[in-house]
Amino acid sequence: MDTRESKTPEEERVHVMGQRTPEDYDNPEPDEEQPEAKQGPQGLQRVLPIVVVLLGLLIAAMLIFSGGVE
């Protein structure tokens, strides 16, 4: 984030032109300034469903072997 009070004339022009440009809803592309927006899901989003299924199986096994389900 830019915390400077004043901008150079070129920075101000780029900022104003960016504000005036309408968003392209027909062809949405991640900004080149945001490379993380182009990356696919990683880490927790892949592991979370596996963890949920394993915990469900563990709880079901505990209920069956403890006599909770008759």
PDB file of C-alpha atoms in Angstrom:
ATOM      1  CA  MET A   1       0.000   0.000   0.000  1.00  0.00           C
ATOM      2  CA  ASP A   2       1.327   3.429  -0.935  1.00  0.00           C
ATOM      3  CA  THR A   3       1.339   5.674   2.137  1.00  0.00           C
ATOM      4  CA  ARG A   4       3.003   8.720   0.596  1.00  0.00           C
ATOM      5  CA  GLU A   5       1.025  11.948   0.724  1.00  0.00           C
ATOM      6  CA  SER A   6       1.792  13.210  -2.779  1.00  0.00           C
ATOM      7  CA  LYS A   7       2.266  11.421  -6.061  1.00  0.00           C
ATOM      8  CA  THR A   8       4.335  12.302  -9.067  1.00  0.00           C
ATOM      9  CA  PRO A   9       2.361  13.613 -12.059  1.00  0.00           C
ATOM     10  CA  GLU A  10       2.836  10.282 -13.848  1.00  0.00           C
ATOM     11  CA  GLU A  11       1.593   8.298 -10.828  1.00  0.00           C
ATOM     12  CA  GLU A  12      -1.396  10.606 -10.521  1.00  0.00           C
ATOM     13  CA  ARG A  13      -2.223  10.168 -14.221  1.00  0.00           C
ATOM     14  CA  VAL A  14      -2.021   6.367 -13.959  1.00  0.00           C
ATOM     15  CA  HIS A  15      -4.225   6.451 -10.867  1.00  0.00           C
ATOM     16  CA  VAL A  16      -6.865   8.663 -12.524  1.00  0.00           C
ATOM     17  CA  MET A  17      -6.883   6.558 -15.700  1.00  0.00           C
ATOM     18  CA  GLY A  18      -7.286   3.418 -13.582  1.00  0.00           C
ATOM     19  CA  GLN A  19     -10.287   4.970 -11.867  1.00  0.00           C
ATOM     20  CA  ARG A  20     -11.868   6.003 -15.167  1.00  0.00           C
ATOM     21  CA  THR A  21     -11.445   2.621 -16.888  1.00  0.00           C
ATOM     22  CA  PRO A  22     -14.629   0.547 -16.511  1.00  0.00           C
ATOM     23  CA  GLU A  23     -14.297  -3.003 -15.281  1.00  0.00           C
ATOM     24  CA  ASP A  24     -14.428  -5.644 -18.001  1.00  0.00           C
ATOM     25  CA  TYR A  25     -17.072  -8.103 -16.800  1.00  0.00           C
ATOM     26  CA  ASP A  26     -17.083 -10.079 -20.073  1.00  0.00           C
ATOM     27  CA  ASN A  27     -13.411 -11.034 -19.834  1.00  0.00           C
ATOM     28  CA  PRO A  28     -12.442 -11.159 -16.139  1.00  0.00           C
ATOM     29  CA  GLU A  29      -8.711 -11.686 -15.770  1.00  0.00           C
ATOM     30  CA  PRO A  30      -6.707 -11.450 -12.559  1.00  0.00           C
ATOM     31  CA  ASP A  31      -4.549  -8.353 -12.361  1.00  0.00           C
ATOM     32  CA  GLU A  32      -0.897  -8.753 -13.204  1.00  0.00           C
ATOM     33  CA  GLU A  33      -0.201  -7.075  -9.858  1.00  0.00           C
ATOM     34  CA  GLN A  34      -1.904 -10.013  -8.113  1.00  0.00           C
ATOM     35  CA  PRO A  35      -0.086 -13.211  -9.111  1.00  0.00           C
ATOM     36  CA  GLU A  36      -1.800 -15.080  -6.268  1.00  0.00           C
ATOM     37  CA  ALA A  37      -5.128 -14.570  -8.050  1.00  0.00           C
ATOM     38  CA  LYS A  38      -3.879 -16.715 -10.949  1.00  0.00           C
ATOM     39  CA  GLN A  39      -2.849 -19.647  -8.747  1.00  0.00           C
ATOM     40  CA  GLY A  40      -5.072 -22.652  -8.258  1.00  0.00           C
ATOM     41  CA  PRO A  41      -6.291 -23.880  -4.894  1.00  0.00           C
ATOM     42  CA  GLN A  42      -3.506 -25.244  -2.735  1.00  0.00           C
ATOM     43  CA  GLY A  43      -2.854 -26.431   0.768  1.00  0.00           C
ATOM     44  CA  LEU A  44      -5.814 -26.286   3.104  1.00  0.00           C
ATOM     45  CA  GLN A  45      -8.431 -26.342   0.351  1.00  0.00           C
ATOM     46  CA  ARG A  46      -7.174 -29.743  -0.832  1.00  0.00           C
ATOM     47  CA  VAL A  47      -6.496 -31.226   2.598  1.00  0.00           C
ATOM     48  CA  LEU A  48      -9.671 -30.092   4.387  1.00  0.00           C
ATOM     49  CA  PRO A  49     -12.123 -32.526   2.668  1.00  0.00           C
ATOM     50  CA  ILE A  50      -9.766 -35.435   3.382  1.00  0.00           C
ATOM     51  CA  VAL A  51      -9.515 -34.452   7.058  1.00  0.00           C
ATOM     52  CA  VAL A  52     -13.309 -34.149   7.352  1.00  0.00           C
ATOM     53  CA  VAL A  53     -13.865 -37.614   5.846  1.00  0.00           C
ATOM     54  CA  LEU A  54     -11.210 -39.191   8.079  1.00  0.00           C
ATOM     55  CA  LEU A  55     -12.693 -37.598  11.202  1.00  0.00           C
ATOM     56  CA  GLY A  56     -16.159 -38.819  10.187  1.00  0.00           C
ATOM     57  CA  LEU A  57     -14.855 -42.357   9.752  1.00  0.00           C
ATOM     58  CA  LEU A  58     -13.042 -42.175  13.086  1.00  0.00           C
ATOM     59  CA  ILE A  59     -16.164 -41.010  14.924  1.00  0.00           C
ATOM     60  CA  ALA A  60     -18.291 -43.680  13.223  1.00  0.00           C
ATOM     61  CA  ALA A  61     -15.761 -46.371  14.181  1.00  0.00           C
ATOM     62  CA  MET A  62     -15.693 -45.154  17.788  1.00  0.00           C
ATOM     63  CA  LEU A  63     -19.486 -45.270  17.992  1.00  0.00           C
ATOM     64  CA  ILE A  64     -19.699 -48.752  16.471  1.00  0.00           C
ATOM     65  CA  PHE A  65     -16.966 -50.310  18.608  1.00  0.00           C
ATOM     66  CA  SER A  66     -18.063 -48.637  21.840  1.00  0.00           C
ATOM     67  CA  GLY A  67     -21.598 -50.023  21.520  1.00  0.00           C
ATOM     68  CA  GLY A  68     -23.183 -46.620  20.981  1.00  0.00           C
ATOM     69  CA  VAL A  69     -25.033 -47.812  17.885  1.00  0.00           C
ATOM     70  CA  GLU A  70     -27.144 -50.929  18.436  1.00  0.00           C
TER      71      GLU A  70
END
